[in-house]
Amino acid sequence: MKVKAAVMWEVGQPLDIREVDLDEPKAGEVLVKVGSAGICRSDRHFMHGDAPIAIPVVLGHEGAGTVVQTGPGVTLASEGDQVILSFVPACGRCRSCLEGHSNLCDLHAATGANMLDGTTRLHADGKDVHHMGKVACFAEYAVVPETGVVPLADSIPMDKAAMIGCSVTTGVGAAIYSAEIKPGSTVAVIGCGGVGLSVIMGAALANAGQIIAVDIREAQLEFAMRFGATHTVNAADQDPVRQVKDLTGGRGADYTFEVFGSGDTTKAAYDMAAKRGIVTVVGIAPWGQEASINAVDLVRNEKTLRGSYYGSARSRTDMPVMVDLYQSGKLNLDDLVVRHYTLDQINEAYADLDRGEIGRGAIMFD
Ligand code: APR
Ligand code: ZN
């Protein structure tokens, strides 16, 4: 079928909104009519060439929609299901999946921006077009593996569902599944975009005591107070490490999170952690960047430095938990999505992200 999609032909170029060819779903795949797609920084990293991806490609990995057709042998979703899309459709058979870490699925990692069989369903101008995260939801329709859809028990607004597909699960999961924040502890979050605000919501859910939001923009910091931040630190004018230490009686925070994506902010997250502090790196730094840490401090203060990918969550079991938390009023997703766009406005949506507009943007499809 012919569908409208935003194609990235080259790094550094605006996305090209045009018709592309989308094949029928093959065995174990489903066709989804996209309802909403989130404007996430991870896609921007590919557009800027800060992260490698096969091109041409349809980006978009934070989405939700409705299943309109199922391929042969599909058992995990049915036509008409409203679904959240997962950008790590787990194979269920590799070592990582079998060990319960389906967010790190080996087969998904090995097949990258292709479907699990290594081929693409998208084509344009005689070329194969790749699928970011096997989602490619900057398009009216998407063919995805059946393990990449998480059916919703009750319908929720599509833009909220889309957020659960990436930023919410990544951020809340980092707080409650990766770091396992303990009640009453102190938390510092560097970078308060869609993902960082979700870390803050996760810290609040875990009943953290002090939750310190760190950003370089005052507007983001004020906004963070709506999601559970108790203190703010503006990293633009003064050293954020010093400020976080001052707010925590000189100790540093028990849990720190890097949610921007750079070597410098990773180092700051490490340096502002307390003795026995847990440092969780969520943001994806430009490819090749390194962060230097004091090797003696690591030992003498028994700090833990770890990464967190997709919130260490298992999409098919943990995303429904996020939906329940939203429905019971414990996750404020209604305030998170503040800007809505059409697919034709996608380049403007990314310009708004670059300008640092607060909150999350989402593309809506009719
Ligand atoms: N110190 C603190 N905050 C910073 C700094 C800095 N030096 N530089 C930028 N920021 C803030 C920005 O002002 C912004 O509020 O980090 C925030 C990043 O938010 P978004 O651009 O909305 O990014 P988001 O979509 O939340 O993703 C964050 O997580 O999944 C990854 O790839 C993603 O690396 C990205 C990160
Ligand atoms: Zn994302």
GROMACS .gro file of C-alpha atoms and ligand atoms in nm:
model
  403
    1MET     CA    1   0.000   0.000   0.000
    2LYS     CA    2   0.099   0.364  -0.042
    3VAL     CA    3   0.139   0.557   0.283
    4LYS     CA    4   0.258   0.902   0.376
    5ALA     CA    5   0.581   0.894   0.576
    6ALA     CA    6   0.868   1.120   0.685
    7VAL     CA    7   1.182   0.977   0.525
    8MET     CA    8   1.538   1.058   0.630
    9TRP     CA    9   1.747   1.027   0.315
   10GLU     CA   10   2.060   1.185   0.455
   11VAL     CA   11   2.204   1.306   0.782
   12GLY     CA   12   2.154   1.679   0.841
   13GLN     CA   13   1.868   1.716   0.591
   14PRO     CA   14   1.505   1.794   0.684
   15LEU     CA   15   1.278   1.490   0.679
   16ASP     CA   16   1.111   1.435   0.343
   17ILE     CA   17   0.735   1.393   0.378
   18ARG     CA   18   0.619   1.181   0.086
   19GLU     CA   19   0.447   0.863  -0.026
   20VAL     CA   20   0.631   0.537   0.029
   21ASP     CA   21   0.540   0.173  -0.037
   22LEU     CA   22   0.456  -0.043   0.261
   23ASP     CA   23   0.439  -0.422   0.215
   24GLU     CA   24   0.178  -0.647   0.375
   25PRO     CA   25   0.271  -0.786   0.716
   26LYS     CA   26   0.464  -1.114   0.687
   27ALA     CA   27   0.441  -1.409   0.927
   28GLY     CA   28   0.445  -1.287   1.287
   29GLU     CA   29   0.391  -0.923   1.188
   30VAL     CA   30   0.100  -0.682   1.211
   31LEU     CA   31  -0.009  -0.369   1.026
   32VAL     CA   32  -0.084  -0.078   1.259
   33LYS     CA   33  -0.263   0.245   1.174
   34VAL     CA   34  -0.059   0.497   1.370
   35GLY     CA   35  -0.260   0.718   1.608
   36SER     CA   36   0.018   0.927   1.758
   37ALA     CA   37   0.398   0.952   1.744
   38GLY     CA   38   0.614   1.131   2.001
   39ILE     CA   39   0.885   1.385   1.923
   40CYS     CA   40   1.177   1.225   2.107
   41ARG     CA   41   1.539   1.334   2.112
   42SER     CA   42   1.663   0.989   2.012
   43ASP     CA   43   1.533   1.043   1.657
   44ARG     CA   44   1.706   1.381   1.653
   45HIS     CA   45   2.038   1.210   1.734
   46PHE     CA   46   2.003   1.013   1.408
   47MET     CA   47   1.904   1.321   1.208
   48HIS     CA   48   2.215   1.500   1.334
   49GLY     CA   49   2.440   1.201   1.278
   50ASP     CA   50   2.520   1.173   1.650
   51ALA     CA   51   2.407   0.812   1.638
   52PRO     CA   52   2.448   0.573   1.345
   53ILE     CA   53   2.150   0.423   1.159
   54ALA     CA   54   2.100   0.263   0.816
   55ILE     CA   55   1.954   0.510   0.561
   56PRO     CA   56   1.716   0.581   0.405
   57VAL     CA   57   1.501   0.531   0.711
   58VAL     CA   58   1.162   0.619   0.851
   59LEU     CA   59   1.225   0.736   1.207
   60GLY     CA   60   0.977   0.747   1.495
   61HIS     CA   61   0.994   0.495   1.777
   62GLU     CA   62   0.750   0.640   2.032
   63GLY     CA   63   0.407   0.551   1.908
   64ALA     CA   64   0.064   0.400   1.951
   65GLY     CA   65  -0.209   0.300   1.712
   66THR     CA   66  -0.465   0.041   1.610
   67VAL     CA   67  -0.400  -0.301   1.457
   68VAL     CA   68  -0.573  -0.316   1.118
   69GLN     CA   69  -0.432  -0.639   0.975
   70THR     CA   70  -0.245  -0.940   1.111
   71GLY     CA   71   0.005  -1.151   0.919
   72PRO     CA   72   0.009  -1.533   0.914
   73GLY     CA   73   0.043  -1.705   1.250
   74VAL     CA   74  -0.007  -1.394   1.465
   75THR     CA   75  -0.145  -1.477   1.811
   76LEU     CA   76  -0.040  -1.180   2.027
   77ALA     CA   77  -0.272  -0.916   1.878
   78SER     CA   78  -0.598  -0.899   1.686
   79GLU     CA   79  -0.752  -0.661   1.438
   80GLY     CA   80  -0.902  -0.362   1.618
   81ASP     CA   81  -0.666  -0.378   1.918
   82GLN     CA   82  -0.537  -0.043   2.036
   83VAL     CA   83  -0.167  -0.091   2.097
   84ILE     CA   84   0.144   0.077   2.227
   85LEU     CA   85   0.446   0.019   2.004
   86SER     CA   86   0.769  -0.110   2.155
   87PHE     CA   87   1.100  -0.025   1.989
   88VAL     CA   88   1.253  -0.345   2.120
   89PRO     CA   89   1.024  -0.617   1.985
   90ALA     CA   90   1.177  -0.909   2.171
   91CYS     CA   91   1.229  -1.244   2.001
   92GLY     CA   92   1.164  -1.435   2.325
   93ARG     CA   93   1.428  -1.696   2.239
   94CYS     CA   94   1.769  -1.533   2.272
   95ARG     CA   95   1.976  -1.544   2.587
   96SER     CA   96   1.881  -1.190   2.698
   97CYS     CA   97   1.509  -1.259   2.649
   98LEU     CA   98   1.532  -1.595   2.830
   99GLU     CA   99   1.710  -1.430   3.120
  100GLY     CA  100   1.423  -1.182   3.153
  101HIS     CA  101   1.597  -0.885   2.992
  102SER     CA  102   1.384  -0.855   2.682
  103ASN     CA  103   1.476  -0.483   2.656
  104LEU     CA  104   1.818  -0.609   2.546
  105CYS     CA  105   1.693  -0.871   2.295
  106ASP     CA  106   1.995  -1.005   2.103
  107LEU     CA  107   1.807  -1.073   1.779
  108HIS     CA  108   1.657  -0.725   1.777
  109ALA     CA  109   2.002  -0.573   1.833
  110ALA     CA  110   2.150  -0.784   1.553
  111THR     CA  111   1.881  -0.689   1.300
  112GLY     CA  112   1.876  -0.315   1.386
  113ALA     CA  113   1.652  -0.100   1.170
  114ASN     CA  114   1.530  -0.400   0.970
  115MET     CA  115   1.251  -0.640   1.060
  116LEU     CA  116   1.348  -0.951   1.261
  117ASP     CA  117   1.412  -1.145   0.935
  118GLY     CA  118   1.664  -0.880   0.828
  119THR     CA  119   1.453  -0.730   0.546
  120THR     CA  120   1.238  -0.415   0.522
  121ARG     CA  121   0.868  -0.366   0.445
  122LEU     CA  122   0.921  -0.003   0.344
  123HIS     CA  123   1.043   0.100  -0.002
  124ALA     CA  124   1.076   0.424  -0.195
  125ASP     CA  125   1.228   0.510  -0.534
  126GLY     CA  126   1.339   0.150  -0.576
  127LYS     CA  127   1.529   0.153  -0.248
  128ASP     CA  128   1.467  -0.040   0.072
  129VAL     CA  129   1.377   0.201   0.352
  130HIS     CA  130   1.468   0.101   0.707
  131HIS     CA  131   1.244   0.098   1.016
  132MET     CA  132   1.380   0.284   1.321
  133GLY     CA  133   1.344   0.046   1.617
  134LYS     CA  134   1.126  -0.179   1.398
  135VAL     CA  135   0.857   0.086   1.466
  136ALA     CA  136   0.896   0.363   1.204
  137CYS     CA  137   0.589   0.547   1.327
  138PHE     CA  138   0.659   0.880   1.152
  139ALA     CA  139   0.415   0.736   0.896
  140GLU     CA  140   0.042   0.684   0.866
  141TYR     CA  141   0.083   0.306   0.889
  142ALA     CA  142   0.355   0.077   1.021
  143VAL     CA  143   0.429  -0.293   0.985
  144VAL     CA  144   0.580  -0.420   1.311
  145PRO     CA  145   0.663  -0.758   1.469
  146GLU     CA  146   0.375  -0.891   1.681
  147THR     CA  147   0.602  -0.882   1.989
  148GLY     CA  148   0.641  -0.508   1.925
  149VAL     CA  149   0.278  -0.432   2.009
  150VAL     CA  150   0.134  -0.408   2.356
  151PRO     CA  151  -0.248  -0.420   2.347
  152LEU     CA  152  -0.436  -0.179   2.575
  153ALA     CA  153  -0.707  -0.328   2.797
  154ASP     CA  154  -0.902   0.002   2.796
  155SER     CA  155  -0.865   0.277   2.547
  156ILE     CA  156  -0.657   0.578   2.657
  157PRO     CA  157  -0.574   0.888   2.446
  158MET     CA  158  -0.328   0.794   2.172
  159ASP     CA  159  -0.072   1.063   2.259
  160LYS     CA  160  -0.052   0.938   2.619
  161ALA     CA  161  -0.023   0.579   2.495
  162ALA     CA  162   0.260   0.684   2.261
  163MET     CA  163   0.454   0.837   2.553
  164ILE     CA  164   0.438   0.502   2.730
  165GLY     CA  165   0.605   0.356   2.420
  166CYS     CA  166   0.930   0.542   2.495
  167SER     CA  167   0.982   0.831   2.735
  168VAL     CA  168   0.754   0.719   3.017
  169THR     CA  169   0.869   0.357   3.028
  170THR     CA  170   1.233   0.465   2.982
  171GLY     CA  171   1.218   0.726   3.258
  172VAL     CA  172   0.983   0.568   3.511
  173GLY     CA  173   1.152   0.232   3.450
  174ALA     CA  174   1.497   0.381   3.512
  175ALA     CA  175   1.374   0.501   3.852
  176ILE     CA  176   1.181   0.194   3.966
  177TYR     CA  177   1.328  -0.101   3.771
  178SER     CA  178   1.692   0.000   3.708
  179ALA     CA  179   1.777   0.207   4.016
  180GLU     CA  180   1.505   0.064   4.244
  181ILE     CA  181   1.481   0.391   4.440
  182LYS     CA  182   1.413   0.343   4.809
  183PRO     CA  183   1.150   0.550   4.995
  184GLY     CA  184   1.288   0.860   5.162
  185SER     CA  185   1.609   0.871   4.958
  186THR     CA  186   1.750   1.175   4.777
  187VAL     CA  187   1.741   1.188   4.398
  188ALA     CA  188   1.897   1.422   4.139
  189VAL     CA  189   1.790   1.416   3.773
  190ILE     CA  190   2.007   1.591   3.512
  191GLY     CA  191   1.803   1.684   3.205
  192CYS     CA  192   1.429   1.741   3.243
  193GLY     CA  193   1.290   1.672   2.896
  194GLY     CA  194   1.024   1.407   2.834
  195VAL     CA  195   1.246   1.130   2.967
  196GLY     CA  196   1.386   1.322   3.267
  197LEU     CA  197   1.038   1.430   3.376
  198SER     CA  198   0.941   1.062   3.366
  199VAL     CA  199   1.237   0.976   3.590
  200ILE     CA  200   1.107   1.243   3.830
  201MET     CA  201   0.758   1.088   3.818
  202GLY     CA  202   0.914   0.747   3.888
  203ALA     CA  203   1.110   0.886   4.183
  204ALA     CA  204   0.789   1.038   4.322
  205LEU     CA  205   0.609   0.704   4.274
  206ALA     CA  206   0.888   0.535   4.470
  207ASN     CA  207   0.835   0.786   4.753
  208ALA     CA  208   1.177   0.944   4.727
  209GLY     CA  209   1.234   1.228   4.974
  210GLN     CA  210   1.417   1.508   4.801
  211ILE     CA  211   1.385   1.508   4.421
  212ILE     CA  212   1.623   1.761   4.266
  213ALA     CA  213   1.559   1.860   3.903
  214VAL     CA  214   1.871   1.980   3.718
  215ASP     CA  215   1.847   2.156   3.382
  216ILE     CA  216   1.996   2.453   3.201
  217ARG     CA  217   1.662   2.616   3.135
  218GLU     CA  218   1.451   2.778   3.404
  219ALA     CA  219   1.121   2.704   3.226
  220GLN     CA  220   1.195   2.328   3.225
  221LEU     CA  221   1.278   2.346   3.594
  222GLU     CA  222   0.952   2.517   3.685
  223PHE     CA  223   0.766   2.263   3.475
  224ALA     CA  224   0.944   1.978   3.660
  225MET     CA  225   0.779   2.084   3.988
  226ARG     CA  226   0.446   1.965   3.843
  227PHE     CA  227   0.578   1.611   3.816
  228GLY     CA  228   0.714   1.574   4.167
  229ALA     CA  229   1.043   1.765   4.180
  230THR     CA  230   1.095   1.920   4.523
  231HIS     CA  231   1.403   2.131   4.440
  232THR     CA  232   1.558   2.274   4.126
  233VAL     CA  233   1.914   2.343   4.018
  234ASN     CA  234   1.997   2.561   3.720
  235ALA     CA  235   2.315   2.418   3.569
  236ALA     CA  236   2.354   2.712   3.329
  237ASP     CA  237   2.485   2.963   3.581
  238GLN     CA  238   2.658   2.750   3.847
  239ASP     CA  239   2.824   2.413   3.891
  240PRO     CA  240   2.538   2.163   3.932
  241VAL     CA  241   2.754   1.924   4.138
  242ARG     CA  242   2.821   2.191   4.401
  243GLN     CA  243   2.453   2.293   4.409
  244VAL     CA  244   2.327   1.935   4.453
  245LYS     CA  245   2.581   1.878   4.731
  246ASP     CA  246   2.468   2.199   4.901
  247LEU     CA  247   2.104   2.083   4.888
  248THR     CA  248   2.193   1.744   5.038
  249GLY     CA  249   2.394   1.860   5.336
  250GLY     CA  250   2.722   1.804   5.152
  251ARG     CA  251   2.660   1.431   5.095
  252GLY     CA  252   2.539   1.428   4.738
  253ALA     CA  253   2.227   1.242   4.620
  254ASP     CA  254   2.160   0.872   4.688
  255TYR     CA  255   2.039   0.823   4.331
  256THR     CA  256   2.147   1.034   4.037
  257PHE     CA  257   2.028   1.011   3.677
  258GLU     CA  258   2.181   1.140   3.355
  259VAL     CA  259   1.893   1.209   3.116
  260PHE     CA  260   2.039   1.439   2.852
  261GLY     CA  261   2.305   1.233   2.680
  262SER     CA  262   2.664   1.360   2.701
  263GLY     CA  263   2.997   1.269   2.854
  264ASP     CA  264   3.001   1.586   3.069
  265THR     CA  265   2.658   1.535   3.220
  266THR     CA  266   2.743   1.168   3.285
  267LYS     CA  267   3.048   1.282   3.480
  268ALA     CA  268   2.837   1.539   3.669
  269ALA     CA  269   2.583   1.267   3.758
  270TYR     CA  270   2.868   1.055   3.892
  271ASP     CA  271   3.028   1.340   4.087
  272MET     CA  272   2.705   1.451   4.255
  273ALA     CA  273   2.627   1.102   4.390
  274ALA     CA  274   2.663   1.033   4.761
  275LYS     CA  275   2.865   0.757   4.924
  276ARG     CA  276   2.718   0.425   4.803
  277GLY     CA  277   2.522   0.633   4.553
  278ILE     CA  278   2.365   0.469   4.248
  279VAL     CA  279   2.437   0.656   3.923
  280THR     CA  280   2.203   0.563   3.637
  281VAL     CA  281   2.283   0.680   3.284
  282VAL     CA  282   1.974   0.699   3.065
  283GLY     CA  283   2.060   0.960   2.801
  284ILE     CA  284   2.239   0.848   2.487
  285ALA     CA  285   2.554   1.052   2.431
  286PRO     CA  286   2.687   1.121   2.080
  287TRP     CA  287   2.864   0.810   1.952
  288GLY     CA  288   3.220   0.789   2.083
  289GLN     CA  289   3.190   1.036   2.372
  290GLU     CA  290   3.355   0.926   2.695
  291ALA     CA  291   3.308   1.030   3.057
  292SER     CA  292   3.602   1.029   3.294
  293ILE     CA  293   3.542   0.930   3.654
  294ASN     CA  294   3.779   0.929   3.948
  295ALA     CA  295   3.871   0.561   3.980
  296VAL     CA  296   3.968   0.589   4.346
  297ASP     CA  297   3.648   0.772   4.441
  298LEU     CA  298   3.450   0.489   4.280
  299VAL     CA  299   3.610   0.241   4.522
  300ARG     CA  300   3.645   0.450   4.835
  301ASN     CA  301   3.285   0.567   4.817
  302GLU     CA  302   3.144   0.238   4.686
  303LYS     CA  303   2.949   0.410   4.413
  304THR     CA  304   2.762   0.215   4.145
  305LEU     CA  305   2.762   0.337   3.786
  306ARG     CA  306   2.516   0.171   3.551
  307GLY     CA  307   2.334   0.225   3.226
  308SER     CA  308   1.962   0.183   3.178
  309TYR     CA  309   1.814   0.101   2.838
  310TYR     CA  310   1.440   0.135   2.786
  311GLY     CA  311   1.397   0.157   3.163
  312SER     CA  312   1.517  -0.203   3.208
  313ALA     CA  313   1.151  -0.277   3.134
  314ARG     CA  314   0.991  -0.574   2.963
  315SER     CA  315   0.747  -0.400   2.728
  316ARG     CA  316   0.473  -0.657   2.723
  317THR     CA  317   0.447  -0.687   3.101
  318ASP     CA  318   0.562  -0.346   3.222
  319MET     CA  319   0.389  -0.109   2.978
  320PRO     CA  320   0.045  -0.224   3.100
  321VAL     CA  321   0.166  -0.128   3.450
  322MET     CA  322   0.239   0.224   3.323
  323VAL     CA  323  -0.111   0.238   3.170
  324ASP     CA  324  -0.265   0.138   3.506
  325LEU     CA  325  -0.058   0.399   3.689
  326TYR     CA  326  -0.178   0.663   3.443
  327GLN     CA  327  -0.542   0.557   3.475
  328SER     CA  328  -0.525   0.563   3.855
  329GLY     CA  329  -0.387   0.918   3.850
  330LYS     CA  330  -0.036   0.824   3.967
  331LEU     CA  331   0.143   0.929   3.647
  332ASN     CA  332   0.070   1.277   3.524
  333LEU     CA  333   0.085   1.214   3.149
  334ASP     CA  334  -0.188   1.471   3.084
  335ASP     CA  335   0.050   1.755   3.163
  336LEU     CA  336   0.344   1.594   2.982
  337VAL     CA  337   0.227   1.629   2.621
  338VAL     CA  338   0.183   1.997   2.554
  339ARG     CA  339   0.226   2.038   2.178
  340HIS     CA  340   0.044   1.859   1.896
  341TYR     CA  341   0.142   1.852   1.529
  342THR     CA  342   0.044   1.690   1.200
  343LEU     CA  343   0.293   1.468   1.017
  344ASP     CA  344   0.345   1.751   0.768
  345GLN     CA  345   0.470   1.969   1.055
  346ILE     CA  346   0.735   1.724   1.175
  347ASN     CA  347   1.035   1.941   1.087
  348GLU     CA  348   0.878   2.230   1.285
  349ALA     CA  349   0.818   1.991   1.573
  350TYR     CA  350   1.189   1.912   1.581
  351ALA     CA  351   1.278   2.280   1.554
  352ASP     CA  352   1.065   2.334   1.866
  353LEU     CA  353   1.255   2.054   2.043
  354ASP     CA  354   1.585   2.219   1.943
  355ARG     CA  355   1.463   2.555   2.073
  356GLY     CA  356   1.393   2.385   2.405
  357GLU     CA  357   1.017   2.430   2.420
  358ILE     CA  358   0.894   2.275   2.745
  359GLY     CA  359   0.712   1.942   2.768
  360ARG     CA  360   0.667   1.681   2.502
  361GLY     CA  361   0.540   1.716   2.147
  362ALA     CA  362   0.334   1.453   1.966
  363ILE     CA  363   0.219   1.404   1.609
  364MET     CA  364  -0.149   1.318   1.583
  365PHE     CA  365  -0.299   1.123   1.290
  366ASP     CA  366  -0.672   1.116   1.213
  367APR     N1  367   2.273   2.004   3.204
  367APR     C1  368   2.145   1.978   3.240
  367APR     N2  369   2.043   1.967   3.152
  367APR     C2  370   2.072   1.985   3.022
  367APR     C3  371   2.205   2.013   2.977
  367APR     C4  372   2.307   2.023   3.074
  367APR     N3  373   2.433   2.048   3.042
  367APR     N4  374   2.200   2.025   2.842
  367APR     C5  375   2.070   2.007   2.805
  367APR     N5  376   1.993   1.983   2.912
  367APR     C6  377   1.849   1.958   2.918
  367APR     C7  378   1.767   2.028   2.813
  367APR     O1  379   1.743   2.163   2.848
  367APR     C8  380   1.640   1.943   2.809
  367APR     O2  381   1.543   1.990   2.902
  367APR     O3  382   1.823   1.820   2.893
  367APR     C9  383   1.688   1.805   2.852
  367APR    C10  384   1.680   1.701   2.740
  367APR     O4  385   1.545   1.686   2.707
  367APR     P1  386   1.494   1.647   2.559
  367APR     O5  387   1.572   1.718   2.459
  367APR     O6  388   1.345   1.660   2.561
  367APR     O7  389   1.537   1.492   2.547
  367APR     P2  390   1.455   1.360   2.585
  367APR     O8  391   1.366   1.323   2.473
  367APR     O9  392   1.399   1.374   2.724
  367APR    O10  393   1.573   1.252   2.585
  367APR    C11  394   1.680   1.260   2.677
  367APR    O11  395   1.725   1.024   2.672
  367APR    O12  396   1.639   0.850   2.549
  367APR    C12  397   1.742   0.941   2.561
  367APR    O13  398   1.815   0.975   2.335
  367APR    C13  399   1.749   1.035   2.443
  367APR    O14  400   1.965   1.115   2.499
  367APR    C14  401   1.828   1.147   2.501
  367APR    C15  402   1.781   1.151   2.646
  368ZN      ZN  403   1.255   0.776   2.257
   0.00000   0.00000   0.00000
